[in-house]
Amino acid sequence: MTEGSEIGERIRSLSPASAVAIRMNPREYADDYFAVLQSALKERGDGEDVHTIYVSVTNPCGLVWSIAQALDVSPDRISFVDAISHTMMNYREPLPNATYVESPRMLETIMLRVEYLLRRHASARPMLIIDSVNSLAIHNPQALLTEFFHILVNNLKSRQVLTLLLIVSEDTVSELDQLVSLIVDETIDVVRPPG
Amino acid sequence: MVTATPPTESRPAPPRDRCVTGIDGLDNILHGGIPKGSMVLLAGAVGTGKTTLSLEFLVRGAEAGERSLFLSVTESSVKLTENLSAFEFFRHDLLEAGSLVIVDLPDMYSRLGLDHEELTTEEIGLLTRSILALVAETGAQRVVLDSLTSVGYRIRREERIRDFMLTLGQGLNRLGCTTLLVSEVASSEGRYSAHGVEEAIVDGVILLGNASRRGDILRVLQVVKMRGTSHSRAQYVMELTPIGLLMAPHLKGNRPEGG
Ligand SMILES: Nc1ncnc2c1ncn2[C@@H]1O[C@H](COP(=O)(O)OP(=O)(O)O)[C@@H](O)[C@H]1O
Ligand SMILES: [Mg+2]
């Protein structure tokens, strides 16, 4: 693989109307995370008419947005649903392209904000990124989370929306991996080019 | 999001005897809309979104060519017009064209000389006839009374409230009107109206409220009753947005029944 790396290639070639788990290695989180953002936001997100809806639960949207800016992503190509900044008391300078949910436990509100943004960008080809399954699992009981993903993902699939679920895990048999495997069409492990 | 059904364009046309509210989520819950000519109680505590839902119901109707009438006791028409501007889909020409009419009920009270605290049977009759005359005059097919509770304060006695609602309901039904009667209830009460007779008279009850999940408060909506249609009885989470009300299923997880 050249430049784009394997993960970039895989994400670029995903069909809309699919739900895909992107697995990052906890020991190489920072590098993996950057590779995922680069592939998803820049390489895939730059495609014709693509609009990215980014649900931030792990990192506040301010941080994700600064990475996106460094990648030269245009602000009209991405909207954030931030469900963590309030909880982290990190809400001083709200982004104009972000909507803030008071807590990561308000799963229905997250769904509704996504719905709102989908309607707002009705003419675009939307891509939803949920960052991350792990963080949602910290704040929500598993049964609730399963129901949430089930409703959200099926709804988005029927509307031709590509959904990426970011997950940090080492072994494919963890409870979270199993939960996610019931929802997604495939799982992609982040493999970066050496060096 | 609720909306296990496809978006509006591809949905089959609703039967002609339905009043399609135009609020997507609600129409899905009601399997197509409110049966035309129904009188529906819209109950909830203060701040649960009754006025906002009512206004959207009327604006969506006016946009779709159904004349709409808002009878307001609690808030002035000036204030309500301001609220309307929060909806992106609201157009001022709906007001100018008379497609959407907002009437301050206190003005009607004073025009009719209804200035006692408690209205007599005759005065209640006069009020009912005047409302029906106004509906006929404006040609309204959608009517909201915000609120029944405040009119009820001046009617006071249970049997008179029953008569008022029955006469009004029959008149509105004859005019082909679909009506929302707003009912203010205290959040702690397990009821839908001030007297408890109201919900028995109406054709439908829509309940708005708050649900708490470990300290976080969600707005919820539930159709408790609706004659003439099958409907979901589940609770939905609701958000008020500039593009109108949006609804999603209230997630239960393994929450025990009623919990
Ligand atoms: N489009 C909107 N977006 C966000 N909040 C709204 C919107 N419209 C109304 N609200 C808020 O919702 C709350 C409830 O509104 P309202 O419909 O007046 O409730 P009720 O009539 O049941 O007392 C108010 O605090 C109002 O500020
Ligand atoms: Mg009100």
Coordinates of C-alpha atoms and ligand atoms in Angstrom, one line a residue:
Chain A
M1 CA 0.0 0.0 0.0
T2 CA 1.1 3.5 -0.7
E3 CA 0.2 6.8 0.9
G4 CA -3.4 6.2 1.6
S5 CA -2.6 3.1 3.6
E6 CA -4.8 0.0 3.7
I7 CA -7.4 1.5 6.0
G8 CA -7.8 4.4 3.7
E9 CA -8.3 2.1 0.8
R10 CA -10.9 0.0 2.7
I11 CA -12.9 3.0 3.9
R12 CA -12.9 4.6 0.4
S13 CA -14.4 1.6 -1.2
L14 CA -17.2 1.0 1.3
S15 CA -20.7 1.1 -0.2
P16 CA -23.3 3.5 1.3
A17 CA -26.1 1.7 3.2
S18 CA -23.5 -0.3 5.1
A19 CA -22.5 -0.2 8.7
V20 CA -18.9 -1.0 9.5
A21 CA -16.9 -1.3 12.7
I22 CA -13.4 0.2 12.6
R23 CA -11.2 -1.5 15.2
M24 CA -8.3 0.4 16.7
N25 CA -5.6 -1.1 18.8
P26 CA -5.5 0.4 22.3
R27 CA -1.7 0.2 22.4
E28 CA -1.4 2.3 19.2
Y29 CA -4.5 4.4 19.7
A30 CA -3.1 7.8 18.8
D31 CA -1.6 6.7 15.5
D32 CA -4.6 4.5 14.7
Y33 CA -7.0 7.2 15.5
F34 CA -5.2 9.7 13.2
A35 CA -5.1 7.2 10.4
V36 CA -8.9 6.6 10.8
L37 CA -9.7 10.3 10.8
Q38 CA -7.5 10.9 7.8
S39 CA -9.1 8.1 5.8
A40 CA -12.6 8.8 6.8
L41 CA -12.8 12.6 7.1
K42 CA -10.4 13.4 4.3
E43 CA -10.2 10.6 1.8
R44 CA -13.8 9.4 2.0
G45 CA -15.3 12.6 3.3
D46 CA -13.9 14.6 0.4
G47 CA -15.9 12.6 -2.1
E48 CA -18.5 14.4 -4.2
D49 CA -21.4 15.6 -2.0
V50 CA -20.3 13.7 1.0
H51 CA -21.4 15.2 4.3
T52 CA -19.9 13.8 7.5
I53 CA -22.0 13.7 10.7
Y54 CA -19.5 13.1 13.5
V55 CA -20.8 11.9 16.9
S56 CA -18.2 12.8 19.5
V57 CA -18.3 10.8 22.7
T58 CA -14.7 10.0 23.3
N59 CA -12.9 13.2 22.3
P60 CA -14.7 16.6 22.4
C61 CA -15.6 17.8 18.9
G62 CA -13.2 20.8 19.4
L63 CA -10.3 18.3 19.3
V64 CA -11.7 16.4 16.3
W65 CA -12.3 19.6 14.5
S66 CA -8.7 20.8 15.0
I67 CA -7.5 17.5 13.5
A68 CA -10.0 17.9 10.7
Q69 CA -8.7 21.4 10.0
A70 CA -5.1 20.2 9.9
L71 CA -6.3 17.7 7.3
D72 CA -7.8 20.6 5.4
V73 CA -11.5 19.5 5.8
S74 CA -13.9 22.2 4.9
P75 CA -16.3 23.2 7.8
D76 CA -19.3 22.8 5.5
R77 CA -18.4 19.2 4.9
I78 CA -18.8 18.1 8.5
S79 CA -21.2 18.5 11.4
F80 CA -20.7 17.4 15.0
V81 CA -23.1 15.9 17.6
D82 CA -21.0 16.3 20.7
A83 CA -22.2 14.3 23.7
I84 CA -19.1 14.7 25.9
S85 CA -18.2 18.4 26.2
H86 CA -21.0 19.1 28.6
T87 CA -20.0 16.2 30.8
M88 CA -16.4 17.2 30.8
M89 CA -17.3 20.9 31.5
N90 CA -15.5 21.7 28.3
Y91 CA -18.1 23.8 26.6
R92 CA -16.7 27.3 26.7
E93 CA -16.2 27.9 22.9
P94 CA -19.0 26.0 21.1
L95 CA -18.2 25.3 17.4
P96 CA -20.7 26.7 14.9
N97 CA -20.9 23.4 13.1
A98 CA -21.6 21.5 16.3
T99 CA -24.7 20.7 18.3
Y100 CA -24.2 19.7 22.0
V101 CA -26.1 16.9 23.8
E102 CA -26.0 17.3 27.6
S103 CA -24.9 13.7 28.3
P104 CA -23.9 10.5 26.6
R105 CA -26.8 8.8 28.3
M106 CA -29.3 10.8 26.2
L107 CA -29.1 8.3 23.4
E108 CA -32.5 9.3 21.9
T109 CA -31.3 12.9 21.8
I110 CA -28.2 11.8 19.9
M111 CA -30.5 9.9 17.4
L112 CA -32.7 13.0 17.0
R113 CA -29.7 15.3 16.4
V114 CA -28.4 12.9 13.8
E115 CA -31.9 12.9 12.2
Y116 CA -32.0 16.7 12.3
L117 CA -28.6 16.9 10.5
L118 CA -29.6 14.3 8.0
R119 CA -32.7 16.4 7.1
R120 CA -30.5 19.5 7.1
H121 CA -28.2 18.0 4.6
A122 CA -30.8 16.1 2.7
S123 CA -29.2 16.7 -0.7
A124 CA -25.8 15.3 0.4
R125 CA -24.5 11.8 0.6
P126 CA -24.2 11.4 4.4
M127 CA -21.7 9.5 6.4
L128 CA -22.1 8.9 10.1
I129 CA -19.2 8.3 12.4
I130 CA -19.7 7.3 16.0
D131 CA -16.6 7.8 18.1
S132 CA -16.8 5.6 20.0
V133 CA -18.6 2.4 20.9
N134 CA -16.4 2.1 24.0
S135 CA -17.3 5.6 25.4
L136 CA -21.1 5.0 24.9
A137 CA -20.6 1.7 26.7
I138 CA -19.1 3.4 29.7
H139 CA -22.2 5.6 30.1
N140 CA -24.9 3.2 29.1
P141 CA -26.1 -0.3 30.1
Q142 CA -25.5 -2.8 27.4
A143 CA -29.2 -3.6 26.7
L144 CA -29.9 0.1 26.1
L145 CA -26.9 0.4 23.8
T146 CA -27.8 -2.6 21.8
E147 CA -31.3 -1.2 21.3
F148 CA -29.8 2.2 20.3
F149 CA -27.5 0.8 17.7
H150 CA -30.1 -1.5 16.4
I151 CA -32.6 1.2 15.7
L152 CA -30.1 3.8 14.5
V153 CA -28.1 1.5 12.2
N154 CA -31.1 -0.1 10.6
N155 CA -32.7 3.3 10.0
L156 CA -29.6 4.7 8.5
K157 CA -29.0 1.7 6.3
S158 CA -32.5 2.0 4.8
R159 CA -31.6 5.6 4.0
Q160 CA -28.4 4.7 2.2
V161 CA -26.2 6.3 4.9
L162 CA -22.7 4.8 5.5
T163 CA -22.1 4.3 9.2
L164 CA -18.7 3.9 10.8
L165 CA -18.6 2.7 14.4
L166 CA -15.2 3.3 16.0
I167 CA -14.2 0.8 18.6
V168 CA -11.0 0.3 20.6
S169 CA -10.2 -3.3 21.4
E170 CA -7.5 -5.9 21.1
D171 CA -9.4 -9.1 21.1
T172 CA -12.4 -9.9 19.0
V173 CA -14.2 -11.8 21.7
S174 CA -14.8 -8.9 24.1
E175 CA -18.4 -8.3 25.0
L176 CA -18.4 -5.0 23.0
D177 CA -17.0 -6.6 19.9
Q178 CA -19.7 -9.2 20.1
L179 CA -22.4 -6.5 20.5
V180 CA -21.0 -4.6 17.5
S181 CA -20.6 -7.7 15.4
L182 CA -24.4 -8.2 15.5
I183 CA -25.0 -4.8 14.1
V184 CA -22.4 -4.2 11.5
D185 CA -21.8 -5.7 8.1
E186 CA -18.1 -6.0 8.5
T187 CA -15.3 -5.1 10.8
I188 CA -12.1 -3.4 9.6
D189 CA -8.9 -3.6 11.6
V190 CA -6.7 -0.6 11.4
V191 CA -3.6 -1.6 9.6
R192 CA -1.2 1.2 9.0
P193 CA 1.8 1.1 6.6
P194 CA 5.0 0.4 8.5
G195 CA 7.1 3.4 9.6
Chain B
M1 CA -35.9 8.6 13.2
V2 CA -38.9 7.0 14.7
T3 CA -39.9 6.4 11.7
A4 CA -39.5 2.9 10.8
T5 CA -41.5 3.9 7.8
P6 CA -39.8 5.5 4.8
P7 CA -39.8 9.3 4.4
T8 CA -42.9 11.2 3.3
E9 CA -42.5 11.0 -0.5
S10 CA -42.6 7.2 -0.7
R11 CA -45.3 6.6 1.9
P12 CA -48.7 5.5 0.6
A13 CA -51.3 8.3 0.5
P14 CA -53.3 8.4 3.8
P15 CA -57.0 7.8 3.7
R16 CA -59.1 10.9 3.0
D17 CA -60.7 10.7 6.3
R18 CA -57.4 11.6 8.0
C19 CA -56.1 14.9 9.1
V20 CA -52.4 14.5 8.3
T21 CA -50.9 16.6 11.1
G22 CA -47.8 17.2 9.0
I23 CA -45.7 16.3 12.1
D24 CA -43.9 13.3 10.6
G25 CA -43.3 11.4 13.8
L26 CA -46.8 11.9 15.1
D27 CA -48.4 10.8 11.8
N28 CA -46.4 7.7 12.0
I29 CA -47.5 7.0 15.5
L30 CA -51.1 7.6 14.5
H31 CA -50.7 5.3 11.4
G32 CA -51.5 8.2 9.1
G33 CA -52.9 11.1 11.1
I34 CA -55.8 12.1 13.3
P35 CA -59.2 10.9 12.1
K36 CA -60.8 14.0 10.6
G37 CA -63.3 15.8 12.8
S38 CA -61.9 14.5 16.0
M39 CA -61.5 16.5 19.2
V40 CA -58.2 15.6 20.8
L41 CA -56.9 16.5 24.3
L42 CA -53.3 17.6 24.3
A43 CA -52.3 17.2 27.9
G44 CA -49.1 17.9 29.7
A45 CA -47.3 19.9 32.4
V46 CA -46.0 23.4 31.8
G47 CA -43.1 23.5 29.3
T48 CA -43.7 20.1 27.8
G49 CA -44.2 21.5 24.4
K50 CA -48.1 21.7 24.0
T51 CA -48.1 25.2 22.5
T52 CA -45.2 24.4 20.2
L53 CA -46.8 21.2 18.9
S54 CA -50.2 23.0 18.5
L55 CA -48.5 25.7 16.5
E56 CA -46.7 23.3 14.2
F57 CA -50.0 21.4 13.7
L58 CA -51.6 24.6 12.5
V59 CA -48.8 25.8 10.3
R60 CA -48.4 22.5 8.6
G61 CA -52.1 22.5 8.0
A62 CA -52.1 26.1 6.6
E63 CA -49.2 25.2 4.3
A64 CA -51.1 22.2 3.0
G65 CA -54.1 24.4 2.3
E66 CA -56.2 23.7 5.4
R67 CA -57.2 26.9 7.1
S68 CA -56.2 27.0 10.7
L69 CA -57.4 28.8 13.8
F70 CA -55.6 29.3 17.1
L71 CA -57.7 30.4 20.1
S72 CA -55.3 31.6 22.7
V73 CA -56.0 32.4 26.3
T74 CA -52.6 31.9 27.9
E75 CA -50.3 33.8 25.5
S76 CA -50.9 36.9 23.4
S77 CA -51.1 36.6 19.6
V78 CA -48.1 38.9 19.4
K79 CA -46.0 36.5 21.5
L80 CA -47.3 33.5 19.5
T81 CA -46.4 35.1 16.3
E82 CA -42.9 35.5 17.6
N83 CA -42.8 31.8 18.6
L84 CA -43.9 30.9 15.0
S85 CA -40.8 32.6 13.6
A86 CA -38.7 29.9 15.4
F87 CA -40.0 27.5 12.8
E88 CA -38.0 27.7 9.6
F89 CA -40.9 26.5 7.6
F90 CA -43.2 29.3 8.8
R91 CA -44.1 31.9 6.2
H92 CA -45.6 35.2 7.3
D93 CA -47.9 35.3 4.2
L94 CA -49.9 32.4 5.9
L95 CA -51.0 35.0 8.4
E96 CA -51.6 37.7 5.8
A97 CA -53.6 35.4 3.6
G98 CA -55.8 34.4 6.6
S99 CA -54.7 30.7 6.2
L100 CA -53.6 30.9 9.8
V101 CA -55.6 33.0 12.2
I102 CA -54.6 33.7 15.8
V103 CA -57.3 35.0 18.1
D104 CA -56.9 36.3 21.6
L105 CA -59.8 34.7 23.5
P106 CA -59.8 37.5 26.2
D107 CA -60.7 39.9 23.4
M108 CA -63.6 37.7 22.5
Y109 CA -64.7 37.6 26.2
S110 CA -64.8 41.4 26.4
R111 CA -66.5 41.8 23.1
L112 CA -69.2 39.4 24.3
G113 CA -69.3 41.1 27.7
L114 CA -68.3 38.0 29.5
D115 CA -66.7 39.7 32.4
H116 CA -67.8 37.7 35.4
E117 CA -65.3 35.4 37.0
E118 CA -67.7 32.4 36.7
L119 CA -69.7 32.2 33.5
T120 CA -73.4 31.4 33.6
T121 CA -75.0 28.6 31.5
E122 CA -76.2 31.3 29.1
E123 CA -72.8 32.9 28.8
I124 CA -71.2 29.5 28.2
G125 CA -73.7 29.0 25.4
L126 CA -72.9 32.4 23.9
L127 CA -69.1 31.6 24.1
T128 CA -69.6 28.3 22.3
R129 CA -71.8 29.8 19.6
S130 CA -69.3 32.6 19.1
I131 CA -66.4 30.2 18.7
L132 CA -68.3 28.1 16.2
A133 CA -69.3 31.2 14.3
L134 CA -65.7 32.2 14.1
V135 CA -64.6 28.8 12.9
A136 CA -67.3 28.9 10.2
E137 CA -66.4 32.4 9.2
T138 CA -62.7 31.7 8.9
G139 CA -63.4 28.3 7.2
A140 CA -60.9 26.7 9.6
Q141 CA -60.4 22.9 9.3
R142 CA -57.9 22.8 12.1
V143 CA -58.6 24.5 15.5
V144 CA -56.5 24.7 18.6
L145 CA -57.8 26.0 22.0
D146 CA -54.9 26.8 24.2
S147 CA -56.0 26.1 26.8
L148 CA -59.2 24.2 27.7
T149 CA -57.9 24.4 31.3
S150 CA -58.1 28.2 31.3
V151 CA -61.6 28.3 29.8
G152 CA -62.5 25.6 32.4
Y153 CA -61.5 27.9 35.2
R154 CA -64.3 30.2 34.2
I155 CA -66.8 27.4 33.7
R156 CA -65.9 25.7 36.9
R157 CA -68.6 23.1 37.3
E158 CA -67.9 19.7 36.0
E159 CA -71.3 19.2 34.3
R160 CA -71.0 22.5 32.6
I161 CA -67.6 21.7 31.3
R162 CA -69.0 18.5 30.0
D163 CA -71.8 20.4 28.2
F164 CA -69.4 23.0 26.8
M165 CA -67.1 20.3 25.4
L166 CA -70.0 18.2 24.0
T167 CA -71.6 21.2 22.2
L168 CA -68.3 22.5 21.0
G169 CA -67.2 19.1 19.8
Q170 CA -70.4 18.4 17.9
G171 CA -70.3 21.8 16.3
L172 CA -66.7 21.5 15.2
N173 CA -67.2 18.0 13.9
R174 CA -70.1 19.2 11.8
L175 CA -67.8 21.8 10.4
G176 CA -65.3 19.1 9.6
C177 CA -62.7 20.5 12.0
T178 CA -60.0 18.6 13.7
T179 CA -59.4 20.1 17.1
L180 CA -56.7 20.1 19.7
L181 CA -57.7 21.1 23.2
V182 CA -54.7 21.9 25.3
S183 CA -54.9 20.6 28.9
E184 CA -52.5 21.9 31.6
V185 CA -51.8 19.3 34.2
A186 CA -49.4 19.3 37.1
S187 CA -46.5 17.0 36.5
S188 CA -47.2 15.0 39.6
E189 CA -50.8 14.3 38.7
G190 CA -51.6 10.9 37.1
R191 CA -54.4 12.5 35.0
Y192 CA -55.0 14.3 31.8
S193 CA -57.2 17.2 32.7
A194 CA -58.4 19.4 35.5
H195 CA -61.7 17.6 36.2
G196 CA -61.2 14.1 34.8
V197 CA -64.3 14.3 32.7
E198 CA -62.5 15.9 29.8
E199 CA -60.6 12.8 28.6
A200 CA -63.8 10.7 28.5
I201 CA -65.5 13.2 26.2
V202 CA -62.7 13.7 23.6
D203 CA -61.9 11.3 20.8
G204 CA -58.2 11.2 21.6
V205 CA -55.6 12.0 24.2
I206 CA -52.0 12.9 23.5
L207 CA -49.9 13.2 26.5
L208 CA -46.6 15.2 26.7
G209 CA -44.3 14.8 29.6
N210 CA -40.8 14.4 30.9
A211 CA -38.9 11.2 31.4
S212 CA -35.8 11.0 33.5
R213 CA -32.9 8.6 32.9
R214 CA -30.5 8.7 35.8
G215 CA -30.9 12.5 36.1
D216 CA -31.1 13.4 32.4
I217 CA -34.5 14.7 31.4
L218 CA -36.0 13.7 28.0
R219 CA -39.2 15.2 26.5
V220 CA -41.7 12.4 25.8
L221 CA -44.9 12.0 23.8
Q222 CA -47.5 9.2 24.1
V223 CA -50.8 8.7 22.3
V224 CA -53.0 7.4 25.1
K225 CA -56.2 7.1 23.1
M226 CA -57.4 7.8 19.6
R227 CA -60.8 6.7 18.3
G228 CA -61.0 5.6 14.7
T229 CA -57.5 4.5 14.1
S230 CA -55.0 2.0 15.3
H231 CA -52.0 3.7 16.8
S232 CA -48.8 3.1 18.7
R233 CA -49.2 3.4 22.5
A234 CA -45.4 3.5 23.1
Q235 CA -43.6 6.5 24.5
Y236 CA -41.5 8.5 22.1
V237 CA -38.8 11.0 22.8
M238 CA -39.4 14.3 21.2
E239 CA -37.2 17.3 20.3
L240 CA -38.3 20.8 19.4
T241 CA -36.2 22.0 16.5
P242 CA -36.3 24.8 13.9
I243 CA -37.5 22.2 11.3
G244 CA -40.3 21.1 13.6
L245 CA -40.8 18.3 16.1
L246 CA -38.7 15.2 15.7
M247 CA -39.4 11.9 17.4
A248 CA -37.5 8.8 18.3
P249 CA -38.5 5.6 20.2
H250 CA -38.0 5.9 23.9
L251 CA -35.3 3.2 24.5
K252 CA -36.1 0.7 27.2
G253 CA -33.1 -1.5 27.4
N254 CA -34.1 -4.1 29.9
R255 CA -36.1 -1.6 31.9
P256 CA -38.9 -3.4 33.6
E257 CA -42.4 -2.6 32.5
G258 CA -43.5 0.8 33.5
G259 CA -40.0 1.6 34.9
Ligands
LIG1 N1 -38.0 25.3 18.2 C1 -37.6 25.2 19.5 N2 -36.4 24.7 19.9 C2 -36.1 24.6 21.1 N3 -36.8 24.9 22.2 C3 -38.1 25.3 21.9 C4 -38.6 25.5 20.6 N4 -39.8 25.9 20.7 C5 -40.1 26.0 22.0 N5 -39.1 25.7 22.7 C6 -39.0 25.6 24.2 O1 -39.8 24.6 24.7 C7 -40.4 24.9 25.9 C8 -41.9 24.5 25.9 O2 -42.6 25.2 25.1 P1 -44.2 25.3 25.1 O3 -44.7 24.7 23.8 O4 -44.6 26.7 25.3 O5 -44.7 24.4 26.3 P2 -46.2 24.3 27.0 O6 -47.1 25.0 26.1 O7 -46.5 22.9 27.2 O8 -46.1 25.0 28.3 C9 -40.2 26.4 26.1 O9 -39.3 26.5 27.1 C10 -39.7 26.9 24.8 O10 -38.7 27.8 25.0
MG2 MG -48.4 26.6 26.4

